[in-house]
RNA sequence: GCCGCGUUGGUCAAGGGGUUAAGACGCAUCCCUUUCACGGAUGAAUCACGGGUUCGAUUCCCGUACGCGGUACCA
């Protein structure tokens, strides 16, 4: 009997969830579901100074919006909780102490000032960031450098201290990564990372290992920025639980800025005017809002789809996947090794494709919401149906439905007269007066009959129908582009169409 | 600096010892459309560079360059 697959997404509640985070969650989710396993959400809130109110709720809601709901989480609970590290504080100390007892870790009493002193003392051009490691620890205040009596005295006096891992002198740590293969580290180049902070909270390094063990995690997936500290985690597994119980690792490539260098950050959002977060995030400290994909008019399916293929593909030409398709097709070993630059144009293309995939009916609630956000009340949903089916192919973002469709519900506020004024004349005015009369008693109100009546009068008056279509469009829409005019008139209905034609003719603006 | 991970068109990428080096986004042109879009068609890369190995390398090996990440009592 195989062990049940269990994976976790473990964000820090320090702000909005950005693209990379959602993708990490997505890949974890897909892997779990594909193997009939569990997807766990664990909140890594061990840094109390970085606590941001609302961030955890934001994470919950973002995952929900994306359809990536965890099987176990702080909100939902579960057998191996609590799922918030701040609530597990008492657990970690025991493991840290165990490491000290076995000689794999030690107490260090250095203050932040002392650490800074050490760093500036050893800092050179060749070594810009001196580490607390096998070379320097002898000069610091810790169990290894102090006498037994000195440490006893410090401990008895409740001196603030941390617990640091004692990095072995010369050992090779092998890490088997599902994406990158074997990665090798030399421990003599690594530093003595803090495991337990002075406030009693664990650092990430201790917490992941202990929690992954306690929560029976079988596969640990995270962003590539964690690769350099992976050997610390391997060592901790070896010391605490044995490497045979260690989860399999995979480090996902980073998502890079659309332009320039570096990984995508929330600052790019305002700078480039593109969403970075799943949903709008209002920073409680600054009051500033960073825009999200949801509010930018993305369908969650499109957002997830776009994210999935940013760094992964199944080897075929397929690009459009539902979440179910992804559960079926996703595979870790086809995840790219190199970072991928985020491309907003392509993201919009995905949304467009998904809008086309949705049925008109399914689009109604989204469109209705967009209209309402623009203070346009829609009396009944049914009136939206013909509008949506007419304009859906020209919409990439949900907001486009408002831009492309608002004139169906509200007469143009202004007309683009420059487009027609130069060619306007009394003859054309006469044409429209006559057309209105015909429209008033046209037997069948549909695009085809509206068009044939239009052409018949045009022929009769010897005017090119093409020259009359633009004026008609301006009358109905106000602008010179949009869906076919007669289709528009068909939806607008007799009374409204006549009213709009008359409105411009009688306005005197074309004289 | 040191350590780790990368490097196929502007971007996402398939491929992998012998190919006309897929496809998508974007761009350009054309067709469709008496509007604008949608849609359709066409066009643009010798695979970072230098050495090997080989009959033959974009594909394997080694260097170099470049990019990214890490180097916190942050995750």
Coordinates of C-alpha atoms (C1' of nucleotides) in Angstrom, one line a residue:
Chain A
X1 CA 0.0 0.0 0.0
X2 CA 1.4 3.3 -1.1
X3 CA 1.6 6.2 1.3
X4 CA -1.1 8.8 0.7
X5 CA 0.2 11.8 -1.2
X6 CA 0.2 14.9 0.9
X7 CA 1.4 18.3 -0.2
X8 CA 1.2 21.7 1.3
X9 CA 1.2 25.3 0.1
X10 CA 2.8 27.4 2.8
X11 CA 2.6 31.1 2.3
X12 CA 3.5 33.8 4.7
X13 CA 0.6 36.2 5.4
X14 CA 2.5 39.3 4.6
X15 CA 0.4 40.8 1.9
X16 CA -1.4 39.9 -1.3
X17 CA -0.8 36.6 -3.1
X18 CA 1.1 37.2 -6.3
X19 CA 1.4 35.2 -9.5
X20 CA 4.3 33.1 -8.3
X21 CA 2.6 32.1 -5.1
X22 CA -0.6 31.2 -6.8
X23 CA 1.3 29.1 -9.3
X24 CA 3.1 27.3 -6.5
X25 CA -0.3 26.6 -4.9
X26 CA -1.7 25.4 -8.3
X27 CA 1.1 23.0 -9.0
X28 CA 0.8 21.6 -5.5
X29 CA -2.9 21.3 -5.9
X30 CA -2.6 19.6 -9.3
X31 CA -0.1 17.1 -8.0
X32 CA -2.2 16.2 -5.0
X33 CA -5.4 15.8 -6.9
X34 CA -3.8 13.8 -9.7
X35 CA -2.6 11.3 -7.1
X36 CA -5.8 11.3 -5.0
X37 CA -3.8 13.0 -2.3
X38 CA -4.4 15.9 0.1
X39 CA -3.7 19.6 -0.5
X40 CA -2.9 21.4 2.7
X41 CA -2.7 25.1 3.4
X42 CA -0.3 26.0 6.2
X43 CA 0.2 29.6 7.2
X44 CA 3.8 30.4 8.0
X45 CA 3.4 33.3 10.3
X46 CA 6.5 32.9 12.4
X47 CA 7.7 36.4 11.9
X48 CA 5.5 38.5 14.1
X49 CA 7.0 41.7 12.9
X50 CA 5.7 41.1 9.5
X51 CA 2.2 40.1 10.4
X52 CA -0.3 41.9 8.2
X53 CA -4.0 41.9 9.1
X54 CA -6.2 40.5 6.5
X55 CA -3.5 38.7 4.6
X56 CA -4.6 35.2 5.6
X57 CA -8.2 35.9 4.7
X58 CA -6.9 37.2 1.4
X59 CA -5.1 33.9 0.8
X60 CA -8.2 31.9 1.6
X61 CA -10.3 33.9 -0.7
X62 CA -7.7 33.9 -3.5
X63 CA -7.4 30.1 -3.4
X64 CA -11.2 29.8 -3.4
X65 CA -11.5 32.1 -6.4
X66 CA -9.0 30.0 -8.3
X67 CA -10.8 26.8 -7.4
X68 CA -7.8 25.6 -5.3
X69 CA -9.5 24.9 -2.1
X70 CA -7.4 23.0 0.5
X71 CA -8.4 19.8 2.1
X72 CA -6.9 21.0 5.4
X73 CA -6.3 24.5 6.4
X74 CA -6.5 26.9 9.4
X75 CA -10.1 27.7 8.2
X76 CA -11.2 24.2 7.5
X77 CA -9.2 22.5 10.2
X78 CA -8.0 18.9 9.9
X79 CA -6.5 16.0 11.8
X80 CA -2.9 17.3 11.9
X81 CA -3.4 20.9 12.9
X82 CA -3.2 23.6 14.0
X83 CA -2.2 24.8 10.5
X84 CA -0.9 28.2 11.6
X85 CA 2.7 28.1 12.8
X86 CA 2.2 30.8 15.3
X87 CA -0.2 28.4 17.0
X88 CA 2.4 25.6 17.0
X89 CA 5.0 27.6 18.7
X90 CA 5.4 25.2 21.7
X91 CA 6.1 22.3 19.4
X92 CA 9.3 23.6 17.9
X93 CA 11.3 24.2 21.0
X94 CA 11.4 20.5 21.8
X95 CA 12.9 19.6 18.4
X96 CA 15.4 22.4 18.7
X97 CA 16.5 21.2 22.1
X98 CA 16.8 17.7 20.8
X99 CA 19.2 19.0 18.2
X100 CA 21.2 20.7 20.9
X101 CA 21.4 17.6 23.0
X102 CA 22.6 15.5 20.1
X103 CA 25.3 18.1 19.3
X104 CA 23.8 19.1 16.0
X105 CA 22.9 22.6 17.1
X106 CA 23.9 25.0 19.8
X107 CA 22.8 28.0 21.8
X108 CA 24.1 31.4 20.7
X109 CA 23.8 34.5 22.8
X110 CA 24.9 37.2 20.4
X111 CA 22.9 40.3 20.2
X112 CA 21.9 41.8 16.9
X113 CA 24.6 44.5 17.5
X114 CA 27.2 41.8 18.1
X115 CA 26.3 40.1 14.9
X116 CA 26.6 43.4 13.0
X117 CA 30.0 44.0 14.6
X118 CA 31.2 40.6 13.5
X119 CA 30.0 41.2 10.0
X120 CA 31.6 44.6 9.6
X121 CA 34.8 43.2 11.2
X122 CA 35.2 40.4 8.6
X123 CA 33.7 42.2 5.7
X124 CA 36.1 42.7 2.8
X125 CA 35.7 43.3 -0.9
X126 CA 36.1 39.6 -1.5
X127 CA 33.7 38.7 1.2
X128 CA 30.9 41.2 1.3
X129 CA 28.7 39.1 3.6
X130 CA 30.5 37.2 6.3
X131 CA 28.6 34.3 7.7
X132 CA 28.1 32.9 11.1
X133 CA 29.9 29.7 10.3
X134 CA 32.6 27.2 11.2
X135 CA 35.2 30.0 10.9
X136 CA 33.5 32.7 12.8
X137 CA 31.5 30.9 15.5
X138 CA 34.6 30.4 17.6
X139 CA 34.7 34.2 18.0
X140 CA 31.1 34.6 19.0
X141 CA 29.2 34.0 22.2
X142 CA 27.8 30.5 22.0
X143 CA 27.8 27.1 23.6
X144 CA 30.7 26.1 21.4
X145 CA 33.0 29.0 22.3
X146 CA 32.0 29.5 25.9
X147 CA 32.8 27.3 28.9
X148 CA 30.2 25.1 30.3
X149 CA 30.0 27.4 33.4
X150 CA 29.5 30.5 31.3
X151 CA 26.7 29.0 29.3
X152 CA 25.1 27.7 32.5
X153 CA 25.2 31.1 34.0
X154 CA 23.8 32.8 30.9
X155 CA 21.0 30.2 30.6
X156 CA 20.2 30.5 34.3
X157 CA 19.9 34.3 33.9
X158 CA 17.4 33.8 31.1
X159 CA 19.7 35.5 28.6
X160 CA 18.2 36.0 25.2
X161 CA 19.5 33.3 22.9
X162 CA 18.8 31.6 19.6
X163 CA 19.5 28.0 18.6
X164 CA 21.7 27.6 15.5
X165 CA 22.4 24.5 13.5
X166 CA 26.1 23.4 13.7
X167 CA 26.9 23.0 10.1
X168 CA 29.3 20.1 9.6
X169 CA 32.8 20.9 8.5
X170 CA 33.2 19.0 5.4
X171 CA 30.3 17.0 4.2
X172 CA 28.5 16.7 0.9
X173 CA 24.8 17.0 0.9
X174 CA 23.0 15.5 -2.0
X175 CA 19.5 16.7 -2.9
X176 CA 17.3 14.9 -5.3
X177 CA 15.1 17.5 -6.9
X178 CA 12.2 16.3 -9.1
X179 CA 12.8 19.0 -11.6
X180 CA 16.5 19.6 -11.5
X181 CA 17.9 16.2 -10.7
X182 CA 20.7 15.9 -8.2
X183 CA 22.0 19.1 -6.7
X184 CA 25.1 19.0 -4.6
X185 CA 26.2 21.2 -1.7
X186 CA 29.4 21.4 0.3
X187 CA 28.5 22.0 4.0
X188 CA 31.8 23.8 4.6
X189 CA 30.5 26.7 2.5
X190 CA 27.2 26.9 4.4
X191 CA 26.5 28.9 7.5
X192 CA 25.0 28.1 10.9
X193 CA 21.4 29.1 10.3
X194 CA 19.3 30.2 13.2
X195 CA 16.7 27.5 13.9
X196 CA 14.9 29.0 16.9
X197 CA 14.7 32.7 17.3
X198 CA 15.1 34.6 20.6
X199 CA 11.3 35.0 20.8
X200 CA 10.9 31.3 20.8
X201 CA 9.5 31.2 17.3
X202 CA 11.2 28.9 14.8
X203 CA 12.7 30.2 11.6
X204 CA 11.4 28.9 8.4
X205 CA 14.1 26.2 8.3
X206 CA 13.1 24.5 11.5
X207 CA 9.4 25.0 11.0
X208 CA 9.2 23.5 7.5
X209 CA 11.0 20.4 8.5
X210 CA 9.1 19.8 11.8
X211 CA 5.7 20.6 10.2
X212 CA 6.3 18.7 7.1
X213 CA 7.1 15.7 9.3
X214 CA 4.2 16.2 11.7
X215 CA 1.8 16.8 8.8
X216 CA 3.0 13.8 7.0
X217 CA 4.0 15.7 3.9
X218 CA 5.2 13.4 1.1
X219 CA 6.2 16.0 -1.5
X220 CA 7.5 19.4 -0.7
X221 CA 7.2 21.9 -3.6
X222 CA 8.3 25.5 -3.4
X223 CA 9.9 28.3 -5.4
X224 CA 13.4 28.2 -6.5
X225 CA 14.5 30.8 -4.0
X226 CA 14.5 28.0 -1.5
X227 CA 17.1 25.9 -3.3
X228 CA 20.1 27.4 -1.6
X229 CA 18.8 26.6 1.8
X230 CA 17.6 23.1 0.9
X231 CA 20.7 21.4 2.3
X232 CA 19.9 22.8 5.7
X233 CA 16.5 21.2 5.5
X234 CA 18.0 17.9 4.4
X235 CA 20.4 17.9 7.3
X236 CA 17.6 18.7 9.7
X237 CA 15.6 15.8 8.3
X238 CA 18.6 13.5 8.8
X239 CA 19.1 14.7 12.4
X240 CA 15.5 14.7 13.4
X241 CA 13.5 12.1 11.6
X242 CA 15.7 10.3 9.2
X243 CA 16.1 11.0 5.5
X244 CA 14.0 8.0 4.5
X245 CA 10.9 9.9 5.8
X246 CA 11.9 13.1 4.0
X247 CA 9.5 14.3 1.4
X248 CA 10.6 14.5 -2.2
X249 CA 11.6 18.0 -3.3
X250 CA 10.8 20.1 -6.3
X251 CA 11.8 23.7 -6.7
X252 CA 9.8 25.7 -9.2
X253 CA 11.3 28.3 -11.5
X254 CA 10.6 31.9 -10.7
X255 CA 8.3 34.2 -12.6
X256 CA 10.3 37.1 -13.9
X257 CA 9.4 40.7 -14.7
X258 CA 7.9 41.3 -18.2
X259 CA 10.7 43.8 -18.8
X260 CA 14.1 44.3 -17.3
X261 CA 15.7 42.0 -14.9
X262 CA 14.7 40.2 -11.8
X263 CA 11.7 38.4 -10.4
X264 CA 8.3 39.8 -10.6
X265 CA 7.4 41.9 -7.6
X266 CA 4.4 43.9 -6.5
X267 CA 6.0 47.1 -7.4
X268 CA 5.8 46.1 -11.1
X269 CA 2.0 46.2 -10.9
X270 CA 1.8 50.0 -10.6
X271 CA 4.9 50.6 -12.7
X272 CA 3.6 48.7 -15.7
X273 CA -0.1 49.0 -15.0
X274 CA -0.7 45.3 -14.9
X275 CA -2.2 43.0 -12.2
X276 CA 0.3 41.0 -10.2
X277 CA -1.9 39.7 -7.4
X278 CA -4.8 37.2 -7.7
X279 CA -7.2 39.8 -6.4
X280 CA -7.1 43.4 -5.4
X281 CA -5.0 43.9 -2.3
X282 CA -5.3 46.9 -0.2
X283 CA -2.3 47.4 2.0
X284 CA -3.6 48.3 5.4
X285 CA -0.5 50.3 6.3
X286 CA -0.3 52.5 3.2
X287 CA -3.9 52.3 2.1
X288 CA -2.7 51.7 -1.4
X289 CA -4.4 49.1 -3.6
X290 CA -2.5 46.8 -5.8
X291 CA -4.7 45.5 -8.6
X292 CA -5.5 41.9 -9.0
X293 CA -6.5 39.7 -11.9
X294 CA -10.0 39.2 -10.6
X295 CA -10.7 42.9 -10.6
X296 CA -9.0 43.4 -13.9
X297 CA -11.6 41.3 -15.5
X298 CA -10.1 37.8 -15.6
X299 CA -12.1 34.7 -15.4
X300 CA -10.5 32.4 -12.8
X301 CA -10.3 29.6 -15.3
X302 CA -8.2 31.8 -17.6
X303 CA -6.0 33.0 -14.7
X304 CA -5.3 29.4 -13.6
X305 CA -4.8 28.3 -17.2
X306 CA -2.3 31.0 -17.9
X307 CA -0.4 30.4 -14.8
X308 CA -0.2 26.6 -15.4
X309 CA 1.5 27.0 -18.7
X310 CA 3.9 29.7 -17.5
X311 CA 6.7 27.2 -16.9
X312 CA 5.0 24.0 -17.9
X313 CA 3.5 22.3 -20.9
X314 CA 2.5 18.8 -21.7
X315 CA 4.6 18.4 -24.8
X316 CA 1.6 18.8 -27.2
X317 CA 0.3 21.9 -28.8
X318 CA -2.5 22.3 -26.4
X319 CA -2.6 25.5 -24.5
X320 CA -6.1 25.7 -23.2
X321 CA -6.8 23.6 -20.1
X322 CA -9.5 23.5 -17.5
X323 CA -8.5 22.7 -14.0
X324 CA -9.7 19.2 -14.6
X325 CA -7.6 18.9 -17.7
X326 CA -4.6 20.1 -15.7
X327 CA -5.2 17.6 -13.0
X328 CA -5.1 15.0 -15.7
X329 CA -2.1 16.2 -17.7
X330 CA 0.1 18.0 -15.3
X331 CA 3.5 16.5 -14.5
X332 CA 6.3 17.8 -12.4
X333 CA 9.0 16.5 -14.6
X334 CA 7.8 18.7 -17.5
X335 CA 8.1 21.8 -15.4
X336 CA 10.7 24.1 -16.9
X337 CA 14.0 24.7 -15.1
X338 CA 14.4 28.3 -16.2
X339 CA 12.4 31.2 -15.0
X340 CA 9.7 32.6 -17.2
X341 CA 9.0 36.2 -18.0
X342 CA 5.4 37.1 -17.4
X343 CA 3.6 38.4 -20.5
X344 CA 0.4 40.3 -19.8
X345 CA -0.7 40.3 -23.5
X346 CA -0.6 36.6 -23.5
X347 CA -2.5 36.5 -20.2
X348 CA -5.3 38.6 -21.9
X349 CA -5.3 36.2 -24.8
X350 CA -6.0 33.4 -22.4
X351 CA -8.9 35.3 -21.0
X352 CA -10.3 36.0 -24.4
X353 CA -10.1 32.3 -25.2
X354 CA -11.9 31.5 -22.0
X355 CA -14.6 34.0 -22.7
X356 CA -15.1 32.3 -26.0
X357 CA -15.3 29.0 -24.3
X358 CA -17.9 30.0 -21.8
X359 CA -21.5 29.7 -22.8
X360 CA -23.4 33.0 -23.2
X361 CA -25.5 32.0 -20.3
X362 CA -22.6 31.3 -18.0
X363 CA -21.2 34.8 -18.8
X364 CA -24.4 36.5 -17.6
X365 CA -23.5 36.9 -13.9
X366 CA -20.0 38.2 -14.8
X367 CA -21.3 40.7 -17.3
X368 CA -24.1 41.8 -15.0
X369 CA -21.6 42.5 -12.3
X370 CA -19.4 44.5 -14.6
X371 CA -22.3 46.6 -15.6
X372 CA -23.3 47.2 -12.1
X373 CA -19.8 48.2 -11.1
X374 CA -20.2 50.9 -13.8
X375 CA -23.5 52.0 -12.3
X376 CA -25.5 50.6 -15.1
X377 CA -28.5 48.6 -13.8
X378 CA -29.7 45.8 -15.9
X379 CA -33.5 45.2 -15.5
X380 CA -33.5 41.6 -16.3
X381 CA -30.9 39.0 -17.1
X382 CA -32.6 37.9 -20.3
X383 CA -31.9 41.3 -21.9
X384 CA -28.2 40.5 -21.5
X385 CA -28.3 37.3 -23.6
X386 CA -28.5 38.8 -27.1
X387 CA -26.0 41.5 -26.2
X388 CA -23.5 39.1 -24.8
X389 CA -23.7 36.7 -27.8
X390 CA -23.2 39.6 -30.2
X391 CA -20.2 41.2 -28.5
X392 CA -18.5 38.3 -26.7
X393 CA -15.9 37.6 -29.4
X394 CA -14.6 41.1 -29.2
X395 CA -14.0 41.1 -25.4
X396 CA -10.7 40.1 -23.9
X397 CA -11.4 41.3 -20.3
X398 CA -14.8 41.3 -18.6
X399 CA -14.7 45.0 -18.5
X400 CA -14.8 45.0 -22.2
X401 CA -18.4 43.9 -22.0
X402 CA -19.2 47.2 -20.6
X403 CA -17.2 49.2 -23.1
X404 CA -18.6 47.2 -26.0
X405 CA -22.1 46.8 -24.7
X406 CA -23.1 49.8 -22.7
X407 CA -24.9 51.5 -25.6
X408 CA -27.5 48.8 -25.6
X409 CA -28.7 50.0 -22.3
X410 CA -28.0 53.7 -22.5
X411 CA -28.3 56.1 -25.4
X412 CA -25.0 57.7 -26.5
X413 CA -24.1 60.7 -24.5
X414 CA -22.2 62.2 -27.4
X415 CA -21.8 61.5 -31.0
X416 CA -18.5 61.3 -32.9
X417 CA -19.7 63.9 -35.4
X418 CA -16.3 64.5 -37.0
X419 CA -16.6 61.0 -38.5
X420 CA -19.6 62.0 -40.6
X421 CA -20.0 65.8 -40.7
X422 CA -18.0 66.4 -43.8
X423 CA -20.1 64.1 -45.9
X424 CA -23.4 64.9 -44.4
X425 CA -26.0 66.7 -46.5
X426 CA -29.8 67.3 -46.7
X427 CA -30.3 64.3 -48.9
X428 CA -29.0 62.1 -46.2
X429 CA -31.2 63.7 -43.6
X430 CA -34.1 63.0 -45.9
X431 CA -33.1 59.4 -46.1
X432 CA -33.2 58.9 -42.4
X433 CA -36.5 60.7 -42.0
X434 CA -37.9 58.3 -44.5
X435 CA -36.2 55.3 -43.0
X436 CA -37.7 56.1 -39.6
X437 CA -41.2 56.0 -41.1
X438 CA -40.5 52.6 -42.7
X439 CA -39.1 51.3 -39.5
X440 CA -42.2 52.4 -37.6
X441 CA -44.3 49.9 -39.5
X442 CA -41.8 47.3 -40.5
X443 CA -43.5 43.9 -40.2
X444 CA -40.5 41.9 -38.8
X445 CA -38.0 43.6 -36.6
X446 CA -34.8 41.7 -37.3
X447 CA -31.4 42.6 -38.8
X448 CA -32.1 41.2 -42.2
X449 CA -35.3 43.1 -42.8
X450 CA -33.8 46.3 -41.3
X451 CA -31.0 46.0 -43.7
X452 CA -33.0 45.4 -46.8
X453 CA -35.4 48.2 -46.1
X454 CA -32.3 50.4 -45.6
X455 CA -30.8 49.4 -48.9
X456 CA -34.1 49.7 -50.7
X457 CA -34.5 53.4 -49.7
X458 CA -30.9 54.1 -50.4
X459 CA -31.2 52.7 -53.9
X460 CA -34.4 54.7 -54.5
X461 CA -32.6 57.9 -53.4
X462 CA -29.5 56.9 -55.3
X463 CA -27.2 57.1 -52.3
X464 CA -24.6 54.5 -51.6
X465 CA -25.7 52.4 -48.7
X466 CA -22.2 52.3 -47.4
X467 CA -22.2 56.1 -46.9
X468 CA -25.3 55.8 -44.8
X469 CA -24.2 53.1 -42.5
X470 CA -21.6 55.1 -40.7
X471 CA -24.1 57.8 -39.8
X472 CA -26.6 55.2 -38.7
X473 CA -23.9 53.7 -36.5
X474 CA -23.1 57.1 -35.0
X475 CA -26.7 57.6 -34.2
X476 CA -27.1 54.3 -32.5
X477 CA -23.8 53.9 -30.8
X478 CA -22.2 57.3 -30.8
X479 CA -18.9 55.8 -32.1
X480 CA -17.7 54.6 -35.4
X481 CA -16.9 51.0 -34.4
X482 CA -18.7 48.0 -33.0
X483 CA -20.8 45.1 -34.1
X484 CA -22.8 45.2 -37.4
X485 CA -25.3 48.1 -37.2
X486 CA -28.4 46.2 -38.1
X487 CA -27.7 43.6 -35.5
X488 CA -27.4 46.4 -33.0
X489 CA -30.7 47.9 -34.2
X490 CA -32.3 44.5 -34.0
X491 CA -31.4 44.3 -30.3
X492 CA -32.2 47.9 -29.5
X493 CA -35.8 47.4 -30.8
X494 CA -38.0 49.6 -32.8
X495 CA -38.8 52.4 -30.4
X496 CA -35.3 52.9 -29.2
X497 CA -33.8 52.8 -32.7
X498 CA -36.2 55.3 -34.0
X499 CA -35.7 57.5 -31.0
X500 CA -31.9 57.5 -31.4
X501 CA -32.0 58.3 -35.1
X502 CA -34.5 61.1 -34.5
X503 CA -32.4 62.4 -31.6
X504 CA -29.4 63.1 -33.8
X505 CA -31.4 64.4 -36.8
X506 CA -33.3 66.8 -34.6
X507 CA -30.4 67.9 -32.5
X508 CA -29.2 70.2 -35.2
X509 CA -25.6 69.2 -34.7
X510 CA -25.2 68.2 -38.3
X511 CA -26.4 71.4 -39.8
Chain B
rG1 C1' 33.1 37.8 -3.6
rC2 C1' 31.2 33.0 -2.6
rC3 C1' 27.4 29.1 -3.4
rG4 C1' 23.3 27.2 -6.3
rC5 C1' 20.2 27.2 -10.7
rG6 C1' 19.6 28.5 -15.6
rU7 C1' 20.6 30.1 -21.2
rU8 C1' 16.1 27.6 -28.4
rG9 C1' 12.9 34.0 -32.3
rG10 C1' 10.8 40.4 -28.6
rU11 C1' 7.9 36.8 -25.0
rC12 C1' 5.9 31.6 -23.6
rA13 C1' 8.0 27.4 -25.6
rA14 C1' 8.3 21.9 -28.6
rG15 C1' 12.3 19.2 -30.1
rG16 C1' 16.7 16.6 -29.2
rG17 C1' 23.4 13.7 -32.6
rG18 C1' 21.6 13.9 -39.2
rU19 C1' 14.6 17.9 -39.0
rU20 C1' 12.5 22.6 -44.0
rA21 C1' 14.2 23.8 -35.6
rA22 C1' 6.8 22.7 -34.0
rG23 C1' 3.1 25.7 -31.9
rA24 C1' 1.2 30.1 -29.2
rC25 C1' 1.4 35.6 -27.8
rG26 C1' 2.9 40.0 -30.0
rC27 C1' 4.3 42.4 -34.7
rA28 C1' 3.8 43.1 -40.2
rU29 C1' 1.2 42.2 -44.8
rC30 C1' -3.0 40.0 -47.2
rC31 C1' -8.1 37.8 -47.3
rC32 C1' -13.0 38.1 -45.1
rU33 C1' -16.1 42.3 -43.4
rU34 C1' -19.5 48.8 -47.2
rU35 C1' -17.3 50.0 -39.6
rC36 C1' -14.2 48.1 -35.7
rA37 C1' -13.1 43.5 -33.9
rC38 C1' -13.4 37.9 -34.5
rG39 C1' -11.7 34.5 -38.0
rG40 C1' -8.4 32.7 -42.0
rA41 C1' -3.6 33.1 -44.6
rU42 C1' 1.5 34.5 -45.1
rG43 C1' 6.3 36.5 -43.2
rA44 C1' 10.5 37.0 -39.9
rA45 C1' 15.4 32.2 -35.2
rU46 C1' 20.7 28.3 -37.2
rC47 C1' 19.3 27.1 -31.0
rA48 C1' 24.7 32.8 -25.8
rC49 C1' 30.0 32.2 -27.1
rG50 C1' 34.7 29.2 -27.4
rG51 C1' 36.8 24.6 -27.3
rG52 C1' 36.3 19.4 -27.5
rU53 C1' 33.8 14.2 -28.6
rU54 C1' 31.8 12.5 -33.5
rC55 C1' 31.5 11.1 -40.3
rG56 C1' 28.1 14.8 -38.3
rA57 C1' 26.1 18.9 -32.5
rU58 C1' 21.3 23.3 -31.5
rU59 C1' 21.1 18.4 -29.1
rC60 C1' 26.8 15.0 -25.3
rC61 C1' 31.4 17.0 -22.4
rC62 C1' 34.5 21.1 -20.6
rG63 C1' 35.2 26.2 -20.2
rU64 C1' 33.7 31.4 -20.7
rA65 C1' 30.0 35.0 -20.8
rC66 C1' 25.4 36.5 -19.4
rG67 C1' 20.9 36.2 -16.4
rC68 C1' 18.4 34.7 -12.0
rG69 C1' 18.3 33.2 -6.9
rG70 C1' 20.7 32.8 -2.1
rU71 C1' 24.3 34.7 1.2
rA72 C1' 18.8 38.0 7.8
rC73 C1' 16.8 36.0 14.9
rC74 C1' 12.2 37.3 6.3
rA75 C1' 9.8 33.8 4.4

